[in-house]
PDB file of C-alpha atoms in Angstrom:
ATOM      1  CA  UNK A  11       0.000   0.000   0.000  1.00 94.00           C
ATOM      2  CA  UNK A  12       1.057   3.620  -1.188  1.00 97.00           C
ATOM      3  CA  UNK A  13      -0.568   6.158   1.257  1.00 97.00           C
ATOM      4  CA  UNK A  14      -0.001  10.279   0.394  1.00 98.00           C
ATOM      5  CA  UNK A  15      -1.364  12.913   2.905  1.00 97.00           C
ATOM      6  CA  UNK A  16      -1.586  15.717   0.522  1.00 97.00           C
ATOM      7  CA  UNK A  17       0.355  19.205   1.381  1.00 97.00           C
ATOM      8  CA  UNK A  18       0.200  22.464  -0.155  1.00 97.00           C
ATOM      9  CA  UNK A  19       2.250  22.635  -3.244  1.00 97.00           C
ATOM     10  CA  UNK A  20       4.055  25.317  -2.231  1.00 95.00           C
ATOM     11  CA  UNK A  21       7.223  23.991  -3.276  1.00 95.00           C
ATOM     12  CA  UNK A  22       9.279  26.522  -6.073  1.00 95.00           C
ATOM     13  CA  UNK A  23      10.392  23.189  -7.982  1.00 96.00           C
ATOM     14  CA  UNK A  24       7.039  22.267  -9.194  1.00 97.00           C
ATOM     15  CA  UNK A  25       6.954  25.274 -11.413  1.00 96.00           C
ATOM     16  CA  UNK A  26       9.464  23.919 -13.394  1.00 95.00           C
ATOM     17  CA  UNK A  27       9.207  20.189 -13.002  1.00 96.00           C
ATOM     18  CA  UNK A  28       4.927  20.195 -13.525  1.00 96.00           C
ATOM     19  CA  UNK A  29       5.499  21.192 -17.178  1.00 95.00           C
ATOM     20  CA  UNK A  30       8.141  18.601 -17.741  1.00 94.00           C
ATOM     21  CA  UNK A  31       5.846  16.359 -16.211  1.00 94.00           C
ATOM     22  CA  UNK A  32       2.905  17.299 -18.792  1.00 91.00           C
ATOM     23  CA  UNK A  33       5.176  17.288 -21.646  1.00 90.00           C
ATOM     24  CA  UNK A  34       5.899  13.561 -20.878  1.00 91.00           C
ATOM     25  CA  UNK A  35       2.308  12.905 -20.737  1.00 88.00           C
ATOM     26  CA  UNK A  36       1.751  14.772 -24.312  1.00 85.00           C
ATOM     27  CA  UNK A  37       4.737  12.887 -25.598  1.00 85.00           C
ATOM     28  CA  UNK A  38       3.110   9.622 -24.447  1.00 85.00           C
ATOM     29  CA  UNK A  39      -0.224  10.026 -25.602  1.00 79.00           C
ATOM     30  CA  UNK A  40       1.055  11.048 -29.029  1.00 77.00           C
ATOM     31  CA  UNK A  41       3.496   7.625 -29.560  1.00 80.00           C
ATOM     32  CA  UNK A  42      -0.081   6.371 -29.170  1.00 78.00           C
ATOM     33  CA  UNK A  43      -1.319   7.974 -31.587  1.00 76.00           C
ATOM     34  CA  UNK A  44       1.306   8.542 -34.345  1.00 71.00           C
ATOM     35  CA  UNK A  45       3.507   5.459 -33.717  1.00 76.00           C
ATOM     36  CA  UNK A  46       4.634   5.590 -37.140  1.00 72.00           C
ATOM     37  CA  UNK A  47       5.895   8.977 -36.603  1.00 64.00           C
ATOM     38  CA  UNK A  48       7.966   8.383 -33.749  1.00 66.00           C
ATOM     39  CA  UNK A  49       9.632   5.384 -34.951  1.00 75.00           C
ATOM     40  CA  UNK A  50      11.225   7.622 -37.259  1.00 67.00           C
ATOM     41  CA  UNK A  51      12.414  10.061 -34.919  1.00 64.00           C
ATOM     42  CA  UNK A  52      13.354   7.041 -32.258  1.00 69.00           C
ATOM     43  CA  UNK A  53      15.771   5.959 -35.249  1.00 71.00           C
ATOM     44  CA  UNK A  54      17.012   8.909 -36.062  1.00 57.00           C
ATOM     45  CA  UNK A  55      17.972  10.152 -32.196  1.00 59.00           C
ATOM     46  CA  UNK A  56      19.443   6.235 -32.174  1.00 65.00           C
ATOM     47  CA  UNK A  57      21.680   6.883 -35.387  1.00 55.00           C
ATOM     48  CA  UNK A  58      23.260  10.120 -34.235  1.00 52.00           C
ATOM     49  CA  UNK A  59      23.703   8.861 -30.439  1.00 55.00           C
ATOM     50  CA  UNK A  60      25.817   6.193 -31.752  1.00 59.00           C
ATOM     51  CA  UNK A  61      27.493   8.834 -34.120  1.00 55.00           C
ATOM     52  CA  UNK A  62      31.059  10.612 -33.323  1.00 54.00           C
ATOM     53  CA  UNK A  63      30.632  12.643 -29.371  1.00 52.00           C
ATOM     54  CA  UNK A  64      29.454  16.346 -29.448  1.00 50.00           C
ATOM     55  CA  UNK A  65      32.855  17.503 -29.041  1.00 50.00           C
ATOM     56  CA  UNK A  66      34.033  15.372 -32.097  1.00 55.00           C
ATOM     57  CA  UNK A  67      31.131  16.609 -34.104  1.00 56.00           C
ATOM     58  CA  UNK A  68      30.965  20.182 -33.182  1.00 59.00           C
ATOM     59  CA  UNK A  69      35.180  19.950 -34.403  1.00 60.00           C
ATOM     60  CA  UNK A  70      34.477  18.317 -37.556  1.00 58.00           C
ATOM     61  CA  UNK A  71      31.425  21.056 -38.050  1.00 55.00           C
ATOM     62  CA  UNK A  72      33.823  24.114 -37.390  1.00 59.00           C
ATOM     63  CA  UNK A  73      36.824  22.427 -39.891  1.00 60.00           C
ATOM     64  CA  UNK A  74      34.114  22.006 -42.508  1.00 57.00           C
ATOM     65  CA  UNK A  75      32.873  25.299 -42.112  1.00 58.00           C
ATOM     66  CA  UNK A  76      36.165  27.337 -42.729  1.00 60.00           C
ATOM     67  CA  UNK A  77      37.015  24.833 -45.415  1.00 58.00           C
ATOM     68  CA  UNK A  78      33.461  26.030 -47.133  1.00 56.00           C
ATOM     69  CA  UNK A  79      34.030  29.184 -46.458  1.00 58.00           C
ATOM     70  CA  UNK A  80      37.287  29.555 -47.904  1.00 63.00           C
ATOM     71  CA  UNK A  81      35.964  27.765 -50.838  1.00 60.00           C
ATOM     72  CA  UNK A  82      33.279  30.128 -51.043  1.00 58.00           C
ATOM     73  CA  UNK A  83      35.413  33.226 -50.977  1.00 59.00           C
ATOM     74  CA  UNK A  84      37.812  31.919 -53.876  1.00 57.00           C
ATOM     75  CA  UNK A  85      35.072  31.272 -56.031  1.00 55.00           C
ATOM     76  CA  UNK A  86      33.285  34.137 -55.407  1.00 53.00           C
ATOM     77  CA  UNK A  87      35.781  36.669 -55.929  1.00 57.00           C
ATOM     78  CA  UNK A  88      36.916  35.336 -59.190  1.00 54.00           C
ATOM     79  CA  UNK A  89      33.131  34.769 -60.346  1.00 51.00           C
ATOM     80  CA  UNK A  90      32.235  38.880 -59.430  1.00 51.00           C
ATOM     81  CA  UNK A  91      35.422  40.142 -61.703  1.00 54.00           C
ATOM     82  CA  UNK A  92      34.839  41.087 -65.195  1.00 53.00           C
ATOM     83  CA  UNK A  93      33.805  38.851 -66.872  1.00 50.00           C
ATOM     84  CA  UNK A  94      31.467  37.803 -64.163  1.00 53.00           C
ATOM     85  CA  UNK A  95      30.560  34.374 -64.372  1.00 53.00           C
ATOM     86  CA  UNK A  96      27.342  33.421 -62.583  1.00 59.00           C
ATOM     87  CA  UNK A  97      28.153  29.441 -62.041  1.00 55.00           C
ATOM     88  CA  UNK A  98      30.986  30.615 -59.949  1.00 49.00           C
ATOM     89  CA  UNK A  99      29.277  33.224 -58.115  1.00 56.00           C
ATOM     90  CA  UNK A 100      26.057  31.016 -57.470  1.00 60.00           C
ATOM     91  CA  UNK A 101      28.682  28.405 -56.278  1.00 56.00           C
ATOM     92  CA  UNK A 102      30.909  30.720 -53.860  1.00 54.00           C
ATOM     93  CA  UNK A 103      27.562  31.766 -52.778  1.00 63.00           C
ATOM     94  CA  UNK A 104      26.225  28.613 -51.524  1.00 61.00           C
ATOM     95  CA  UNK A 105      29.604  27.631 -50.071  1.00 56.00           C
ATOM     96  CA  UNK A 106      29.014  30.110 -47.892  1.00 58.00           C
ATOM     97  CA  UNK A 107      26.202  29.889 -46.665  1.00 63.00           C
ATOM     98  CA  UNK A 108      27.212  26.162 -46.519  1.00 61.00           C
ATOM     99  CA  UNK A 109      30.228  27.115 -44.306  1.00 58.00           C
ATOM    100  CA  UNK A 110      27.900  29.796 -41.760  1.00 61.00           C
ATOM    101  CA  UNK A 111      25.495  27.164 -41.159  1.00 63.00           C
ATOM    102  CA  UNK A 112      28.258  24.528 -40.554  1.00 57.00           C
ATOM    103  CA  UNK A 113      29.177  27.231 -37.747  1.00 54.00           C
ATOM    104  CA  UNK A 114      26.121  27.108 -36.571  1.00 61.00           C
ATOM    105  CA  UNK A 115      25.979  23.413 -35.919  1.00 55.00           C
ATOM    106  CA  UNK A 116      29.008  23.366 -34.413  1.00 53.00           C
ATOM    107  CA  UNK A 117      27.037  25.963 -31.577  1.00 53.00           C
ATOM    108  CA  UNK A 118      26.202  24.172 -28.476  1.00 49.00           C
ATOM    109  CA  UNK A 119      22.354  22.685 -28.812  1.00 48.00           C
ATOM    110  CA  UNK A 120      20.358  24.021 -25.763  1.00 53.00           C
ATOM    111  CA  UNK A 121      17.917  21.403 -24.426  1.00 56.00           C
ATOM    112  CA  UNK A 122      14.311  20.552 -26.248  1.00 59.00           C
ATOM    113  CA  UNK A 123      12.026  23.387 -24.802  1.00 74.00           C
ATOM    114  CA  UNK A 124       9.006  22.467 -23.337  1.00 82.00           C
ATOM    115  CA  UNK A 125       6.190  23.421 -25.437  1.00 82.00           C
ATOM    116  CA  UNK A 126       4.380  26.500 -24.160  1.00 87.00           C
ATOM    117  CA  UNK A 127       0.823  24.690 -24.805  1.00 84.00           C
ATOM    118  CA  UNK A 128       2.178  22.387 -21.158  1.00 87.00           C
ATOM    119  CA  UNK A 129       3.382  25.462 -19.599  1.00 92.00           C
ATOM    120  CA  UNK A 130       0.203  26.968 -20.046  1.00 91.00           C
ATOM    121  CA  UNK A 131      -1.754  23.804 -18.487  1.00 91.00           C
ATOM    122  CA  UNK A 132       0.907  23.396 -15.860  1.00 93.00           C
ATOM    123  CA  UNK A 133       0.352  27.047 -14.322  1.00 95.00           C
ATOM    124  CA  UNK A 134      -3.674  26.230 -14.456  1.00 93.00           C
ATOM    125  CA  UNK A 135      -3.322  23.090 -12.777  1.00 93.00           C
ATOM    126  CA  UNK A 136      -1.019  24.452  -9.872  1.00 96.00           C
ATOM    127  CA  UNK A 137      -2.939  27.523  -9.703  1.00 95.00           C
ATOM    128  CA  UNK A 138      -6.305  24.921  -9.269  1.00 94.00           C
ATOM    129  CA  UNK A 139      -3.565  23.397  -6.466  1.00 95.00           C
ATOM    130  CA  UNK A 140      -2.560  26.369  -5.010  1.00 96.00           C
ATOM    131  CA  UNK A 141      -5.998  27.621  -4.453  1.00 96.00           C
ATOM    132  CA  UNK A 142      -6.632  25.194  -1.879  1.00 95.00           C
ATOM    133  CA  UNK A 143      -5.144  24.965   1.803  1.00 95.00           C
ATOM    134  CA  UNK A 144      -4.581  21.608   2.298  1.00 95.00           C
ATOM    135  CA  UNK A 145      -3.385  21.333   5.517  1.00 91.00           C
ATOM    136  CA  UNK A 146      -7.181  22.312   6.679  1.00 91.00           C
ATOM    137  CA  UNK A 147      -8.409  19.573   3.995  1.00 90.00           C
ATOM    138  CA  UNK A 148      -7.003  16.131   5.726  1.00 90.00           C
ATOM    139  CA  UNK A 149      -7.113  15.323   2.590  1.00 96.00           C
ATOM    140  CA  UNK A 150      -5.750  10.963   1.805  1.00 97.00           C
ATOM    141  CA  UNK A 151      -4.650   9.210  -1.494  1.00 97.00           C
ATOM    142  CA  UNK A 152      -4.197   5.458  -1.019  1.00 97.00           C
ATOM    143  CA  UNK A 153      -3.095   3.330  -4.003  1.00 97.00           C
ATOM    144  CA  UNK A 154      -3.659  -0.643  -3.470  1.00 95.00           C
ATOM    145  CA  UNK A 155      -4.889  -3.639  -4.957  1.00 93.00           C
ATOM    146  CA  UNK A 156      -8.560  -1.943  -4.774  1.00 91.00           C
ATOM    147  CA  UNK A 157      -7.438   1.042  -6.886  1.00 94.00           C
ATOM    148  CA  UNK A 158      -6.669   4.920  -5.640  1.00 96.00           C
ATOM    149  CA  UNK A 159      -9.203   5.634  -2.951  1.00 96.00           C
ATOM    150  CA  UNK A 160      -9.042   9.334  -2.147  1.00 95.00           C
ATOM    151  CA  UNK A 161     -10.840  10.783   1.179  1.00 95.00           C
ATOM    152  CA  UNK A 162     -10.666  13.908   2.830  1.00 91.00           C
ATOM    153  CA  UNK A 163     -12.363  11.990   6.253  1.00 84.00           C
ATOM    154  CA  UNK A 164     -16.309  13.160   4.976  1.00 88.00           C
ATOM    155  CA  UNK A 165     -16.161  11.596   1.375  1.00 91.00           C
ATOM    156  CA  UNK A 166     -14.442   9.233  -0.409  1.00 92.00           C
ATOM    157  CA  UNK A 167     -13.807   8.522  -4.623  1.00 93.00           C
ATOM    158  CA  UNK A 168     -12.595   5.161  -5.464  1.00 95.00           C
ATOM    159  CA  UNK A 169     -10.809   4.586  -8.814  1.00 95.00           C
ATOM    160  CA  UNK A 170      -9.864   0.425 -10.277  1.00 95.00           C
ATOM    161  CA  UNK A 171      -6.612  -0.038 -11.199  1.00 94.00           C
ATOM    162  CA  UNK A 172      -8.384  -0.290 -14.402  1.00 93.00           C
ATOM    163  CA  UNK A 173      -8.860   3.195 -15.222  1.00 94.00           C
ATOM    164  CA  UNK A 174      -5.611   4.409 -14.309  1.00 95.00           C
ATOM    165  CA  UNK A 175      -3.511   4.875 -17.508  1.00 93.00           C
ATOM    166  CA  UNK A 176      -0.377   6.368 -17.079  1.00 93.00           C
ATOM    167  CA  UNK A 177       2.309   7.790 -14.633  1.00 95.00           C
ATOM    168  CA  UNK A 178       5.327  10.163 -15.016  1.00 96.00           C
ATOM    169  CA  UNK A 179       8.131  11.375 -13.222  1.00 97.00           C
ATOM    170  CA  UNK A 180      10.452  14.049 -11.988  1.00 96.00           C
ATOM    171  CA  UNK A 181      12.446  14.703  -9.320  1.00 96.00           C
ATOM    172  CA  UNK A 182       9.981  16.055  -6.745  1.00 97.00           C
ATOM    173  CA  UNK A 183       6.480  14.879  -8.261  1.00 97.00           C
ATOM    174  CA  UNK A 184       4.413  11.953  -9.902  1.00 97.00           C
ATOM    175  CA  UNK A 185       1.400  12.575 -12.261  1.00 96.00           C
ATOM    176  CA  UNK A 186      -1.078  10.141 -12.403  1.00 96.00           C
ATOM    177  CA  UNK A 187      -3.487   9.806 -15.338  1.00 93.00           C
ATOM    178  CA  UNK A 188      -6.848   8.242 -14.588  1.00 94.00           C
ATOM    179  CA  UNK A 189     -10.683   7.897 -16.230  1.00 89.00           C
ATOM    180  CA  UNK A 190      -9.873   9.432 -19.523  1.00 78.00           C
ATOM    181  CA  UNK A 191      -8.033  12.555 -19.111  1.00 80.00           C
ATOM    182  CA  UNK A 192      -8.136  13.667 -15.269  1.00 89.00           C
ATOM    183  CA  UNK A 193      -4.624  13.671 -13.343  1.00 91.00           C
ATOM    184  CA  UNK A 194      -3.672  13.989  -9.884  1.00 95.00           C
ATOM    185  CA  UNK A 195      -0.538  15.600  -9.261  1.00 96.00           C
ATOM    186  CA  UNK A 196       1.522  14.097  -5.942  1.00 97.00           C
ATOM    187  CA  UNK A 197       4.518  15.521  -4.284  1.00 98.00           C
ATOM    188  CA  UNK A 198       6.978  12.077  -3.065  1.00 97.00           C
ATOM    189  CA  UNK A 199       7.197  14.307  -0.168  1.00 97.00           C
ATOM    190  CA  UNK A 200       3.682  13.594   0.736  1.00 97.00           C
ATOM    191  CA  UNK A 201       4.175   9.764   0.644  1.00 98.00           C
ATOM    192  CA  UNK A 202       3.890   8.731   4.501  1.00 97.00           C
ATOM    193  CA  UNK A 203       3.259   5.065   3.794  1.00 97.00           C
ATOM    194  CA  UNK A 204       5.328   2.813   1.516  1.00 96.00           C
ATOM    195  CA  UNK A 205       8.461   2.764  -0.368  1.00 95.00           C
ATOM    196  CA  UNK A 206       9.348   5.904  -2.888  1.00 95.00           C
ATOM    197  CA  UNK A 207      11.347   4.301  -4.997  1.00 95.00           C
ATOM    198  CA  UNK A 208       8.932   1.320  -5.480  1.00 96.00           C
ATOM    199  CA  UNK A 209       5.902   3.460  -6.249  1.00 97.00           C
ATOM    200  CA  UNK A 210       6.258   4.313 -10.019  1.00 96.00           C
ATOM    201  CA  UNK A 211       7.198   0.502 -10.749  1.00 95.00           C
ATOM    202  CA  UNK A 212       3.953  -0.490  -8.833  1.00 95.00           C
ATOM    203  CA  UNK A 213       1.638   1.630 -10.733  1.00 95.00           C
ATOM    204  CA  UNK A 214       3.274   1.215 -14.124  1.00 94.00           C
ATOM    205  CA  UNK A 215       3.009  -2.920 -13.840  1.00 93.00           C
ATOM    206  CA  UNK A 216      -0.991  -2.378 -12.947  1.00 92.00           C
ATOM    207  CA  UNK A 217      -1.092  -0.421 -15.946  1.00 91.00           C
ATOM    208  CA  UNK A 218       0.874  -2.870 -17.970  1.00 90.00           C
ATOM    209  CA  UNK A 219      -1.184  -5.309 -16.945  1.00 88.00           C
ATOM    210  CA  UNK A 220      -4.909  -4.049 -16.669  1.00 83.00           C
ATOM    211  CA  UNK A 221      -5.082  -3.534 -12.837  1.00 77.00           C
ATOM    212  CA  UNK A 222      -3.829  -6.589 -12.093  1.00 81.00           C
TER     213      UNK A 222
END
């Protein structure tokens, strides 16, 4: 048994993390529904992991792009004098370019940004969160082999294990998906009975395996 007593989420971390969590969620509803799509990109990500190191590549990129760009300034120079000839200037043109954007690979990548449609839905959800005082709530979320019961001590909603369809994770939070689209959002610091480190392996074999 998983049991959460449920605490203001007054924490500063969940503004960050809550959108990461919804971003997973988007990401895993649309492998769903575009498979196809994302066995592409899967490949892809695969093929340049097992590629050269960043280091290696952003070298290679930098060497490529002063060879391109060199090559684009003898050709050009040549191609603009009289009698102009357009293959060469079309060519030291597009080495060029060629050579700035090799530059430009060779820039540090900054992480994938979270798409601004979850940051939206991340600061209504904590705002719904926030909203409430919870300590004056006594409000209980138990998760065991009859479902997620939750209770603030006056009434009670049961869910199966059946309709719960999903689970993510950060650092500081889990998001559970349940009956369609509705998700609960628990702090691991609110977990006063059972293991943390057990709890997302729990809930993802019920949902793996139909609740059972």
């Amino acid at each position: 048994m998983f049991l959460f007593q449920i605490s203001n989420y007054d924490d500063p971390a969940l503004d960050t993390e809550t959108p990461k969590l919804l971003h997973q969620r988007l990401e895993e509803h649309s492998r769903r529904t575009v498979p196809w799509m994302w066995k592409v990109t899967d490949r892809l990500n695969a093929h340049a992991a097992n590629g050269p190191g960043r280091e290696t590549r952003r070298t290679r990129y930098r060497v490529y792009g002063v060879f391109l760009l060199a090559l684009g300034v003898f050709a050009l120079i040549p191609g603009l004098m009289e009698p102009r000839m357009p293959a060469l200037i079309g060519a030291g043109t597009l080495a060029i370019v060629s050579g700035v954007l090799e530059f430009c690979f060779a820039r540090k990548r900054k992480p994938r940004a979270v798409p601004k449609a979850c940051q939206k839905e991340a600061e209504e959800l904590l705002s719904g969160r926030r909203a409430v005082d919870w300590s004056k709530t006594q409000m209980k979320v138990c998760f065991d082999e009859n479902g997620m019961t939750a209770s603030d001590g006056k009434k009670q909603e049961v869910v199966p294990n059946d309709k719960i369809t999903g689970i993510f994770e950060t650092d500081h939070l889990w998001l559970v998906v349940y009956d369609g689209e509705k998700a609960l959002l628990l702090q691991k610091k609110d977990l006063i009975e059972g293991a943390a480190e057990e709890f997302f392996s729990y809930l993802l074999h019920k949902i793996e395996h139909g609740g059972t």
